[in-house]
mmCIF file of C-alpha atoms in Angstrom:
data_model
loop_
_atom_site.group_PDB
_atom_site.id
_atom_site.type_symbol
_atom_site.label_atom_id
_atom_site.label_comp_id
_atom_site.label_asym_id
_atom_site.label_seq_id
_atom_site.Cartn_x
_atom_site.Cartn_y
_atom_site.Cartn_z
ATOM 1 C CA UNK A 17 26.379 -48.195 -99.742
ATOM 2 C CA UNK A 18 22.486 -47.997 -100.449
ATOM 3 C CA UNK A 19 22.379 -45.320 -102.962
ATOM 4 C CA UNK A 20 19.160 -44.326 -101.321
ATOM 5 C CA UNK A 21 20.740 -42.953 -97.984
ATOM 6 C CA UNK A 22 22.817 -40.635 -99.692
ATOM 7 C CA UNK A 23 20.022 -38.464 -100.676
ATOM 8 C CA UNK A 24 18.690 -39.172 -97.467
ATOM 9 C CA UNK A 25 21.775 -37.446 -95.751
ATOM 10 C CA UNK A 26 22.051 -34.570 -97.920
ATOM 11 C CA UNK A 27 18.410 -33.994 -97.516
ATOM 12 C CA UNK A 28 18.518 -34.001 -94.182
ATOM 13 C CA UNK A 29 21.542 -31.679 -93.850
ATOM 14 C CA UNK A 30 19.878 -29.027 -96.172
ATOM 15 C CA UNK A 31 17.166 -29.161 -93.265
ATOM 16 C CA UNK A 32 19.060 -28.988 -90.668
ATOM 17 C CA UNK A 33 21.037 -25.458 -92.716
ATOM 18 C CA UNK A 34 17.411 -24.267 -93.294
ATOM 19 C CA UNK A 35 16.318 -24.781 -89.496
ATOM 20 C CA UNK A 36 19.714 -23.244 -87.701
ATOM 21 C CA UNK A 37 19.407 -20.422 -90.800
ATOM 22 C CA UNK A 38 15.574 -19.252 -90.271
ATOM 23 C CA UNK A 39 16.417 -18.586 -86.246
ATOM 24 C CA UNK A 40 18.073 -15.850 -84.509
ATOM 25 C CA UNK A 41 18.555 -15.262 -80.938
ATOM 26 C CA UNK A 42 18.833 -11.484 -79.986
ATOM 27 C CA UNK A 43 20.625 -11.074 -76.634
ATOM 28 C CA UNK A 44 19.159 -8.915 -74.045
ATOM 29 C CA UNK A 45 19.899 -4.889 -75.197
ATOM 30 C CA UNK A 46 20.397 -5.768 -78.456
ATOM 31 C CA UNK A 47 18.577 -5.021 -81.611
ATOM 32 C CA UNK A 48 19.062 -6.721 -85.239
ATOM 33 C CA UNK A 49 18.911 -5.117 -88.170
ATOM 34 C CA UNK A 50 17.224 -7.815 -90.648
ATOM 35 C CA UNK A 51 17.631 -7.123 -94.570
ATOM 36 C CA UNK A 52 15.686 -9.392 -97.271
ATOM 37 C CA UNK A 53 17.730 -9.352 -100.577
ATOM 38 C CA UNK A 54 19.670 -6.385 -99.539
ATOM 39 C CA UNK A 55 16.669 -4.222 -98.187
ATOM 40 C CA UNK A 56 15.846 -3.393 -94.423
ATOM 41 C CA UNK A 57 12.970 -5.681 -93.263
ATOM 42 C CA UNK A 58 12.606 -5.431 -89.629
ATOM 43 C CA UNK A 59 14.654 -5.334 -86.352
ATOM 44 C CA UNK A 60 14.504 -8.366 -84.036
ATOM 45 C CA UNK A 61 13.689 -8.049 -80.090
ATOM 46 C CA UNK A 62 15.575 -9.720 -77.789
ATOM 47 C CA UNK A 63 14.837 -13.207 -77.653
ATOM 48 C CA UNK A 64 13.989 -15.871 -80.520
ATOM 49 C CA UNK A 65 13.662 -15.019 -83.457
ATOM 50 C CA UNK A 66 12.703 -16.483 -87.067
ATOM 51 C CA UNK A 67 14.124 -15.306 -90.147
ATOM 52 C CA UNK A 68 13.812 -16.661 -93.772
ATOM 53 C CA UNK A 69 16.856 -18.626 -94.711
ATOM 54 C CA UNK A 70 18.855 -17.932 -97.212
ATOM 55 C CA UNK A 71 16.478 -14.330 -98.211
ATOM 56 C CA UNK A 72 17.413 -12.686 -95.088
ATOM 57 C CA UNK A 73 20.246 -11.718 -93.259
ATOM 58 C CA UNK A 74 21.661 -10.195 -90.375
ATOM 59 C CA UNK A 75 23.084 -6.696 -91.302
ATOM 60 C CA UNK A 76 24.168 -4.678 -88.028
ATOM 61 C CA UNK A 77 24.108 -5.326 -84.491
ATOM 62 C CA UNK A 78 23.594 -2.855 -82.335
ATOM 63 C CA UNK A 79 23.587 -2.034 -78.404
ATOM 64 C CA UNK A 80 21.054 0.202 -77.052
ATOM 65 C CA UNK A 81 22.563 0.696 -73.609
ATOM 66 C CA UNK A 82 23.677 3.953 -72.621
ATOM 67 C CA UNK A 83 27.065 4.332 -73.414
ATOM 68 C CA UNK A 84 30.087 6.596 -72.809
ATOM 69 C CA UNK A 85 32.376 7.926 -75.210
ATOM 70 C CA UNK A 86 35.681 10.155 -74.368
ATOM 71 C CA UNK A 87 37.253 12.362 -77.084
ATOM 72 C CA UNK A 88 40.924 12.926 -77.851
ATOM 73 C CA UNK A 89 41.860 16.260 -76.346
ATOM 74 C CA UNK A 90 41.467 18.899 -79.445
ATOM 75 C CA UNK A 91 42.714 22.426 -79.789
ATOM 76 C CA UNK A 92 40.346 25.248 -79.393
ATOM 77 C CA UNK A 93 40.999 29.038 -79.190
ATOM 78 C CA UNK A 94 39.649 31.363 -76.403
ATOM 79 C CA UNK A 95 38.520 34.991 -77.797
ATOM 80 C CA UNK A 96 41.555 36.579 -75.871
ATOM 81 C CA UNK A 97 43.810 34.235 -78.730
ATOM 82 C CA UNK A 98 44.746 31.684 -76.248
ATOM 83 C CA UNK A 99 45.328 27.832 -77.230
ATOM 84 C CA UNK A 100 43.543 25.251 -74.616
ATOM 85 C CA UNK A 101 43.045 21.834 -75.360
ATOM 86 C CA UNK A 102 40.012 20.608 -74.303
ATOM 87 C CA UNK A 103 38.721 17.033 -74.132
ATOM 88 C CA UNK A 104 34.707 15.750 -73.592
ATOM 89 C CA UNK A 105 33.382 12.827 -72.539
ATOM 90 C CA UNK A 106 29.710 11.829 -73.989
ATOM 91 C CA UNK A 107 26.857 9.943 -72.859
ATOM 92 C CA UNK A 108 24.594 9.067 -75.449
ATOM 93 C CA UNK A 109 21.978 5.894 -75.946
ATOM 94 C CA UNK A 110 20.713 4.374 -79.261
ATOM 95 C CA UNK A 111 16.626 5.067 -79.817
ATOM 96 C CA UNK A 112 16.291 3.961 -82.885
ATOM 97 C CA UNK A 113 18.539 1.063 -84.396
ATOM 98 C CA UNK A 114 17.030 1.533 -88.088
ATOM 99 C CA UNK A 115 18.392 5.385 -87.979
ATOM 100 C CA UNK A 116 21.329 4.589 -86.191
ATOM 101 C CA UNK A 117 22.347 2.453 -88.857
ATOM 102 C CA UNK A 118 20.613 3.591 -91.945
ATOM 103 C CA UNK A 119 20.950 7.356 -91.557
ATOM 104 C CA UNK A 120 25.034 7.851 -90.819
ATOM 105 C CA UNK A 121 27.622 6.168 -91.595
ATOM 106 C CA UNK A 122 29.471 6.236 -88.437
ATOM 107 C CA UNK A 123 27.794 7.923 -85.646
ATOM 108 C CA UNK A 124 30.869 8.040 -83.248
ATOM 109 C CA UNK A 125 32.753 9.894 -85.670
ATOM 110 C CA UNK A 126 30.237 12.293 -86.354
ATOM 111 C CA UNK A 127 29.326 12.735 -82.542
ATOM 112 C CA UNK A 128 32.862 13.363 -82.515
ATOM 113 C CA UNK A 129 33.357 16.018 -85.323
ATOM 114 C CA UNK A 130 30.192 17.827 -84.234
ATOM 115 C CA UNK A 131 31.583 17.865 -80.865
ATOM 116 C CA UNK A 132 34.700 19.905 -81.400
ATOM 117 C CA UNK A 133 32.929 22.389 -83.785
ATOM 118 C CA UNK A 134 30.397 23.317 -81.130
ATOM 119 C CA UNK A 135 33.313 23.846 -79.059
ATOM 120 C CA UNK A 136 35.476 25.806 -80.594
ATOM 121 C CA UNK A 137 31.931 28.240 -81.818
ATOM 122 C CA UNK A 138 31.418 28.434 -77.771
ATOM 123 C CA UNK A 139 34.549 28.726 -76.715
ATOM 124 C CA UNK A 140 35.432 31.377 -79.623
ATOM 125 C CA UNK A 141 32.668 33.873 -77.493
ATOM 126 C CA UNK A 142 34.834 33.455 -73.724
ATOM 127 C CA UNK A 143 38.116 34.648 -72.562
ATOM 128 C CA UNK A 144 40.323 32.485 -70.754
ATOM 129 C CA UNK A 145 38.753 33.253 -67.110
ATOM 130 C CA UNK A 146 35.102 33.097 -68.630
ATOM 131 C CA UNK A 147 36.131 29.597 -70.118
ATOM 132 C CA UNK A 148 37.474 28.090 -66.786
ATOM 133 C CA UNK A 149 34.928 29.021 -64.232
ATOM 134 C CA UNK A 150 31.685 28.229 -67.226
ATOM 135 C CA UNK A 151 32.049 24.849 -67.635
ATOM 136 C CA UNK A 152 28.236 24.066 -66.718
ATOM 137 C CA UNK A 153 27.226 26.757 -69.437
ATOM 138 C CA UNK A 154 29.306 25.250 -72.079
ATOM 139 C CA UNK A 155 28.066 21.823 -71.096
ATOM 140 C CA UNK A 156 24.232 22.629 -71.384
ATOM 141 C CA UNK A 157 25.081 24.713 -74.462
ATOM 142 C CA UNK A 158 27.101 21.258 -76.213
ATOM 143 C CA UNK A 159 24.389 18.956 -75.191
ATOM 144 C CA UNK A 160 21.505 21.353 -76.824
ATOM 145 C CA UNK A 161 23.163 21.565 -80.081
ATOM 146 C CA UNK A 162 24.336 17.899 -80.099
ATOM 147 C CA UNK A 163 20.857 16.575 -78.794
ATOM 148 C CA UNK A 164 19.136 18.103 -82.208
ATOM 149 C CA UNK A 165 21.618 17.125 -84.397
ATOM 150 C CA UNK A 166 21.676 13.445 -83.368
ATOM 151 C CA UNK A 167 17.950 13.004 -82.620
ATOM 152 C CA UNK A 168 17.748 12.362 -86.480
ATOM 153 C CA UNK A 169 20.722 9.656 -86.184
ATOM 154 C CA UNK A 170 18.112 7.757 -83.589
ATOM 155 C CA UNK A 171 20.593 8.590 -81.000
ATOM 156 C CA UNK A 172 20.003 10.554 -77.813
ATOM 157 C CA UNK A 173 22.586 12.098 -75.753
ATOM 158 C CA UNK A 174 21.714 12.447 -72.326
ATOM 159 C CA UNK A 175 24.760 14.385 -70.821
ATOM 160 C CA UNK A 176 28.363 16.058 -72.124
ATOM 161 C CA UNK A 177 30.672 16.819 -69.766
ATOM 162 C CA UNK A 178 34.299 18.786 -69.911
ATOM 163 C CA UNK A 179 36.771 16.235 -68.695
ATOM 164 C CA UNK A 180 39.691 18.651 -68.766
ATOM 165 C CA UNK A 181 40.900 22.526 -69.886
ATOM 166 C CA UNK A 182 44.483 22.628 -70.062
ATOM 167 C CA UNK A 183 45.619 26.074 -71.076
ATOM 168 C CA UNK A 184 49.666 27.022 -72.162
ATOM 169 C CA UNK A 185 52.225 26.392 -69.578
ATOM 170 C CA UNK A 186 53.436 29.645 -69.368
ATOM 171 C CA UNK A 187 49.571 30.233 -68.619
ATOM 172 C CA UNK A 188 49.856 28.036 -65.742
ATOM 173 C CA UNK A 189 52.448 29.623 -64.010
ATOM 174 C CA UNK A 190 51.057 33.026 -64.511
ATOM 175 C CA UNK A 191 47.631 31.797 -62.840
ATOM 176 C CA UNK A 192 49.718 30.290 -60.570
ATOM 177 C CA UNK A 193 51.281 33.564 -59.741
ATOM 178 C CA UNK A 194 47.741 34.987 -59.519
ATOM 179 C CA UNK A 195 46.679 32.385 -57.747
ATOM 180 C CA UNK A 196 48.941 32.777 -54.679
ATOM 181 C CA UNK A 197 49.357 36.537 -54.960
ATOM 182 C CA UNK A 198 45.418 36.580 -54.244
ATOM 183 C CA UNK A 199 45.532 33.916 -51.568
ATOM 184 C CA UNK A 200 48.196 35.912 -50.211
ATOM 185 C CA UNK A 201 46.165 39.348 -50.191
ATOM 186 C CA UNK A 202 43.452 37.603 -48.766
ATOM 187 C CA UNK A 203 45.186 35.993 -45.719
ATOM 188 C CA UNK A 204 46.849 39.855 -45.018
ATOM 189 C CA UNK A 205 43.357 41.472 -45.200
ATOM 190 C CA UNK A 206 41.916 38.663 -42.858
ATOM 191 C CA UNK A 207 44.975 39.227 -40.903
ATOM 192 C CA UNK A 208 44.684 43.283 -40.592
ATOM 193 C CA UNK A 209 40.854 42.596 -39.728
ATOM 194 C CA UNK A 210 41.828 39.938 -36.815
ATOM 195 C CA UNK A 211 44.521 42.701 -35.722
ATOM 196 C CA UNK A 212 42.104 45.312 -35.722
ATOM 197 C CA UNK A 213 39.351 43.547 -34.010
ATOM 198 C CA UNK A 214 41.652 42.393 -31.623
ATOM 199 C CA UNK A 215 42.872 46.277 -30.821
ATOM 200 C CA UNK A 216 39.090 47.510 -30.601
ATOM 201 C CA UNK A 217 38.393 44.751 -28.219
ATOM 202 C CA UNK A 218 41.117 45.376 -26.548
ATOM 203 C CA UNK A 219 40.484 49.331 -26.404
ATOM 204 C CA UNK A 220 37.020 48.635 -25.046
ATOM 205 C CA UNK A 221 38.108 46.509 -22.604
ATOM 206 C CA UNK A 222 40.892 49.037 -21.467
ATOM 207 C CA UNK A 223 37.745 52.136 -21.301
ATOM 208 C CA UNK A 224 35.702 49.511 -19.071
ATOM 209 C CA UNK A 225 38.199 48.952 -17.016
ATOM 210 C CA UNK A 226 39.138 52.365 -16.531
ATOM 211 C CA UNK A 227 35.654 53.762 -16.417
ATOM 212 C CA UNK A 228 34.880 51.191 -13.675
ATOM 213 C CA UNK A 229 38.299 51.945 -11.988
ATOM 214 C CA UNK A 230 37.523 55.249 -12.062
ATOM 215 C CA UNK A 231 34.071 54.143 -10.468
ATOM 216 C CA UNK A 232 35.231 52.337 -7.952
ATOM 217 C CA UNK A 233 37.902 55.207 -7.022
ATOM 218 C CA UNK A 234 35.101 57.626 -7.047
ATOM 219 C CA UNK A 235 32.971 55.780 -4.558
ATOM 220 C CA UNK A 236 35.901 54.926 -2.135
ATOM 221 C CA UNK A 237 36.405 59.082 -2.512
ATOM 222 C CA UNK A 238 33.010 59.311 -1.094
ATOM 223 C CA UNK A 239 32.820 56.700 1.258
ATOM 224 C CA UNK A 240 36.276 58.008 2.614
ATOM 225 C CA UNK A 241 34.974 62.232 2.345
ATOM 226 C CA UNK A 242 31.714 60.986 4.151
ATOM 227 C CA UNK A 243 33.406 58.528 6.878
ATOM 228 C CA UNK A 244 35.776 61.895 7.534
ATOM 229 C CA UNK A 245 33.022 64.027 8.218
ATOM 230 C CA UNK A 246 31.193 61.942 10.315
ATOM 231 C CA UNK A 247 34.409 61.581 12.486
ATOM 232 C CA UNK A 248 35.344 65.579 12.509
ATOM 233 C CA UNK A 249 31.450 65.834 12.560
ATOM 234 C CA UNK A 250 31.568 63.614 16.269
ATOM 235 C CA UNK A 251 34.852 65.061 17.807
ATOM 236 C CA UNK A 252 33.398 68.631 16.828
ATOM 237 C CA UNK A 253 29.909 67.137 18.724
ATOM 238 C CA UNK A 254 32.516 65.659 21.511
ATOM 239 C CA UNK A 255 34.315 68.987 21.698
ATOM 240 C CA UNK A 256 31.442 71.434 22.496
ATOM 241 C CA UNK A 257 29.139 68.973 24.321
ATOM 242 C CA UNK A 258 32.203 67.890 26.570
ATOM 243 C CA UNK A 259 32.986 71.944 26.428
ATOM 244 C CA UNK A 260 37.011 71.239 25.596
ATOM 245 C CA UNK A 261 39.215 73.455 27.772
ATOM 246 C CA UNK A 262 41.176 75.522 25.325
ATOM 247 C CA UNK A 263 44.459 73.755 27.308
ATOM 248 C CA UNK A 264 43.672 70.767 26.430
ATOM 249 C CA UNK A 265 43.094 71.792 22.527
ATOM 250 C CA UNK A 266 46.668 72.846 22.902
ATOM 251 C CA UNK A 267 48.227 70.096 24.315
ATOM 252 C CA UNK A 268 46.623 68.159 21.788
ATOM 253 C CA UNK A 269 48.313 70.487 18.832
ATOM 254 C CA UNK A 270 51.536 69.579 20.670
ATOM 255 C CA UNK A 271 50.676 66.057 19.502
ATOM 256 C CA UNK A 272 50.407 66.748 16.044
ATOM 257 C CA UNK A 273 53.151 68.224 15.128
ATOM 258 C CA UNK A 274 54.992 65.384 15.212
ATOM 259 C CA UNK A 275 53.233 63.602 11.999
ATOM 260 C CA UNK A 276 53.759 66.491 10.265
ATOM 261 C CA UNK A 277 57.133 65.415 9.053
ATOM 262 C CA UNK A 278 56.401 61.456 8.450
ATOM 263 C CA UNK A 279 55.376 61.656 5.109
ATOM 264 C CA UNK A 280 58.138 60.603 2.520
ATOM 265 C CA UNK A 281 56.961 62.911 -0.414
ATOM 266 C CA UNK A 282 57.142 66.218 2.125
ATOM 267 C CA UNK A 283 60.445 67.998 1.028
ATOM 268 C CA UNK A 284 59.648 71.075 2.917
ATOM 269 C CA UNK A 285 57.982 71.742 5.527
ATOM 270 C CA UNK A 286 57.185 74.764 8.112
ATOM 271 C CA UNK A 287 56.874 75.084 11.947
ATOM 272 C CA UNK A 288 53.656 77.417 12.894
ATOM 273 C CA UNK A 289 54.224 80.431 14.586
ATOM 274 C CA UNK A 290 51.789 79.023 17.510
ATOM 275 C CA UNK A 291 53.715 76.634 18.656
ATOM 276 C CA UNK A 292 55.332 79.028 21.758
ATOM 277 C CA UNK A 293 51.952 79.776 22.384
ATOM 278 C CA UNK A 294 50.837 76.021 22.332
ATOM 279 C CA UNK A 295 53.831 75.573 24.897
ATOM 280 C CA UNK A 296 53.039 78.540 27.319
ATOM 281 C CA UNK A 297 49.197 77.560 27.079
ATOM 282 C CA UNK A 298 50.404 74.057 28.295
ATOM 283 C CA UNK A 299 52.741 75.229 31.089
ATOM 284 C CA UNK A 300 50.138 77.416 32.009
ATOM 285 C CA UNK A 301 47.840 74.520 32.582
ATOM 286 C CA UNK A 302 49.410 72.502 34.984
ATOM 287 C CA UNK A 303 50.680 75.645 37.296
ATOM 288 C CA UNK A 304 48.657 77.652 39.711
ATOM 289 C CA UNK A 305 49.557 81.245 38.046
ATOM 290 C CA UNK A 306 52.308 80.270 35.301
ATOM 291 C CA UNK A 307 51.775 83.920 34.179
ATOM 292 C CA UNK A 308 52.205 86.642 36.409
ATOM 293 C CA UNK A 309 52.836 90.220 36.359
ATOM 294 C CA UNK A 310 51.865 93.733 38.024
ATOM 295 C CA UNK A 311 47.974 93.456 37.224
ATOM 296 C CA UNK A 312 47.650 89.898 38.709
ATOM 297 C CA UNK A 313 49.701 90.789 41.670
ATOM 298 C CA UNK A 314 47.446 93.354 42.938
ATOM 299 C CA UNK A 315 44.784 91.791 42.002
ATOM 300 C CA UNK A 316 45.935 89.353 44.178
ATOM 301 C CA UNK A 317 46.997 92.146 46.592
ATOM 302 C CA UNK A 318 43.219 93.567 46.261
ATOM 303 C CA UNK A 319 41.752 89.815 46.987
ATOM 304 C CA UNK A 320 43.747 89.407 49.739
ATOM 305 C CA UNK A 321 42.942 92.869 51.523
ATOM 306 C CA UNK A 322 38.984 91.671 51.042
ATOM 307 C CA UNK A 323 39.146 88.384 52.638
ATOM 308 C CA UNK A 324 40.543 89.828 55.554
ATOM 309 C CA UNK A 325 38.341 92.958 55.632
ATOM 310 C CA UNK A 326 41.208 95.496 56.687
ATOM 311 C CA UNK A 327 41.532 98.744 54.666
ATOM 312 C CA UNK A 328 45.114 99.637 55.175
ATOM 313 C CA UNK A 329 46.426 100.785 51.743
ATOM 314 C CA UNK A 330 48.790 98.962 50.037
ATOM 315 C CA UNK A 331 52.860 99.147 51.467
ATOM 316 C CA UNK A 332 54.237 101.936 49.301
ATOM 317 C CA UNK A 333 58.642 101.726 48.575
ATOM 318 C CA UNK A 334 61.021 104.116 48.833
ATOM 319 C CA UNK A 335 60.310 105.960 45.686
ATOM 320 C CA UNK A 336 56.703 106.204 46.836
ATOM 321 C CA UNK A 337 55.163 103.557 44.769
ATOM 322 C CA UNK A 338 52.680 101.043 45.710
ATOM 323 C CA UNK A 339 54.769 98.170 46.431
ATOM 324 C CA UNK A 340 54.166 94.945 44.389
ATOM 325 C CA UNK A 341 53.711 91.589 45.919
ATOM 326 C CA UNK A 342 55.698 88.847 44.931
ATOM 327 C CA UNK A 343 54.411 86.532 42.284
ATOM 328 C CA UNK A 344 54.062 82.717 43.537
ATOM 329 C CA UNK A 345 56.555 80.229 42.236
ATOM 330 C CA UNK A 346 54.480 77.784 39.760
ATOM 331 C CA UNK A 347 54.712 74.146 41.578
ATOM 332 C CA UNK A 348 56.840 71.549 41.199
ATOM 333 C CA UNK A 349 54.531 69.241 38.670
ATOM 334 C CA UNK A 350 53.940 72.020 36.237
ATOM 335 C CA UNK A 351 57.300 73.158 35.723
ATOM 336 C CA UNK A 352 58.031 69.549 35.094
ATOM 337 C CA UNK A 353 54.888 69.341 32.629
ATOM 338 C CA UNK A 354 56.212 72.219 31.025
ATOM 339 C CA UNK A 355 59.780 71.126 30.506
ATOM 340 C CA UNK A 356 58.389 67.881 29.418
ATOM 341 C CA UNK A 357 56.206 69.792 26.970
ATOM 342 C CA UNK A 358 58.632 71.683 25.342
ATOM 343 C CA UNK A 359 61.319 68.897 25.086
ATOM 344 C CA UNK A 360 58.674 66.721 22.786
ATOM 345 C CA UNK A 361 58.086 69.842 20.595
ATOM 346 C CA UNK A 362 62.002 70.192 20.194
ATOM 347 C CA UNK A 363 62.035 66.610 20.015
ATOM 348 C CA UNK A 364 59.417 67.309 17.339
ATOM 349 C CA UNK A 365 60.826 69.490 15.395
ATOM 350 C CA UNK A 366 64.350 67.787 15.264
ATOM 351 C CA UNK A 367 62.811 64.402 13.458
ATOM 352 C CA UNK A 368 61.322 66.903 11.510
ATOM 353 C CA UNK A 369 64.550 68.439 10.482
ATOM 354 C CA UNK A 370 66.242 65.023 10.053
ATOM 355 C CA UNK A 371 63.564 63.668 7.649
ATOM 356 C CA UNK A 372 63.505 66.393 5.532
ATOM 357 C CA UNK A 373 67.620 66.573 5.734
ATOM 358 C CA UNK A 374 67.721 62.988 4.670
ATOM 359 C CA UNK A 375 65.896 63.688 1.665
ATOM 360 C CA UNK A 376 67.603 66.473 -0.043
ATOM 361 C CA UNK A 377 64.934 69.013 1.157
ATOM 362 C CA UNK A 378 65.965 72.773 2.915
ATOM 363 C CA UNK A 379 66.090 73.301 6.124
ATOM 364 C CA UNK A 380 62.730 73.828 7.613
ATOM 365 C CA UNK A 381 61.817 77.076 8.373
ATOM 366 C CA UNK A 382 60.141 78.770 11.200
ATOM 367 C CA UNK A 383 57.197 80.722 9.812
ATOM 368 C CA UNK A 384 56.207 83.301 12.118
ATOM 369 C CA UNK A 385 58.424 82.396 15.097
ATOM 370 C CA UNK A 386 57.430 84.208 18.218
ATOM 371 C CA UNK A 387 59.050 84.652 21.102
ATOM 372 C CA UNK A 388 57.804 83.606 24.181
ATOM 373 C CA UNK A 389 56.688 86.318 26.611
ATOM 374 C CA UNK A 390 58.446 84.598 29.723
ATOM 375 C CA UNK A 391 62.652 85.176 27.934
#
């Protein structure tokens, strides 16, 4: 072998070392921390990238996307001297890859450490209750304090969140308890207000209907009051414009009597004293004298002696006394009214007596029974 080429080929492979050595291709969202003998030069951009071979080198590589980091879950204490565990989860983004590299030594690990200290200082300040229902208060409060101590590590963190608070179990079951017994005190209250809503509804709909009951009872009252004295208003107008013979008022009491007893709630009842005089007034009617006596005789005596004009006195009996005349006998068709009359009031009066028998009543009474003048 020419011992030319072999210089040649070593030449040529300390060019090619030299060429692939001096360039550096950054990926996208990457940076490149370059050192020359030891000390930070620059950091490369994405893209291409030419270094000095051999006098520089490649230190750290870094990603400047935001990125998410989740803690362990780490014992704090609550100010009422209660042991949650709480665990975070961390947003953060690199800034500045020089700091992030230069001034910590690990900046997950301190994120981390600085993390549960600010915790436990805000969590130190809240009771149990205080430190369940303030999450977004000790959120802003972590990511204020972390925020300045990390700008200085070229590292901003753009949001901490509380992934999960996990008090004691026997906590648990107490707010557990608490829990239901206040879910439970709710539902009764929301049931005792649908109850009573329901019942003062209900008690306003009950007044309405009464009050317009009572309205509607009120005008029927009226209606009924006024439509009766219209009707006693036009018999009374019938009556004296027709000029009512007192017989016929009585034959018309005769009529009545017999609704007196029809009503189921009458348990006693009494006949009126008139009704002998309703009955003579209506035997009287339908005879030509169904009343006489010593006055109408010579009356009729007297009446007699002036239609014929003769003045002879009147026949005198043995005992010197005028004698009287005999009384005409009341026709056939009013002693037949009459009976007639008189068997519908007894016919009255015994329905009467067999209503008020049937329901437990006394016997009616006659109240101011008179006798008839013709016994």
């Amino acid at each position: 072998m020419d011992p030319v080429v072999i210089p040649m080929l070593l030449a040529a492979l300390v060019v090619v070392f030299l060429v692939s050595s001096s360039v550096r291709v950054v990926p996208q969202a990457r940076r490149y921390n370059i050192e020359r003998f030891g000390r930070y030069r620059r950091t490369l951009q994405p893209g291409l990238n030419f270094v000095l071979p051999v006098a520089d080198r490649v230190n750290t590589k870094l990603d400047v996307r935001e990125q998410v980091y989740s803690s362990d879950p780490r014992p704090v204490i609550t100010e009422d001297n209660l042991v949650v565990n709480i665990d975070t989860v961390l947003y953060y983004q690199i800034t500045d890859p020089r700091k992030a590299a230069y001034e910590v030594s690990d900046y997950l690990q301190a994120i981390d450490q600085l993390t549960v200290t600010t915790l436990r200082n805000v969590i130190g300040g809240m009771d149990l209750e205080e430190t369940l229902t303030s999450r977004e208060e000790i959120n802003a409060r972590l990511r204020s304090v972390l925020d300045d101590a990390t700008g200085k590590w070229g590292i901003r963190v753009n949001r901490v969140e509380i992934k999960a608070i996990d008090p004691p179990h026997s906590i648990k079951e107490a707010m557990e308890k608490q829990m239901r017994a206040e879910r439970d005190k709710r539902a009764a209250i929301l049931h005792a207000e649908g109850e009573r809503q329901a019942k003062i509804l209900t008690a306003e709909g009950t007044k309405q209907k009464d009050i317009l009951e009572a309205q509607g009872a009120q005008q029927a009252m009226i209606l009924r009051a006024d439509g009766e004295a219209q009707a006693v208003e036009r018999v009374f107008q019938a009556v004296h414009r027709n000029n009512a013979d007192p017989k016929i008022l009585a034959y018309k009491y005769l009529e009545t009597l017999p609704h007196l007893a029809k009503s189921d709630n009458n348990t006693f009842w009494v006949i009126p004293g008139e009704l002998t005089e309703a009955v003579r007034t209506v035997t009287t009617a339908f005879g030509d004298k169904s009343a006489p006596g010593v006055p109408q005789a010579v009356q009729a005596n007297e009446g007699a002696t002036a239609a014929t004009g003769d003045a002879q006195p009147p026949a005198l009996d043995k005992a010197g006394a005028p004698e009287l005349a005999a009384a005409p006998k009341p026709a056939l068709d009013a002693v037949a009214a009459a009976v007639e009359a008189a068997k519908g009031a007894d016919a009255a009066v015994g329905e009467a007596r067999a209503e008020a028998g049937a329901a437990g009543s006394p016997q009616p009474q006659k109240a101011n029974k008179a006798k008839p003048d013709d016994e």
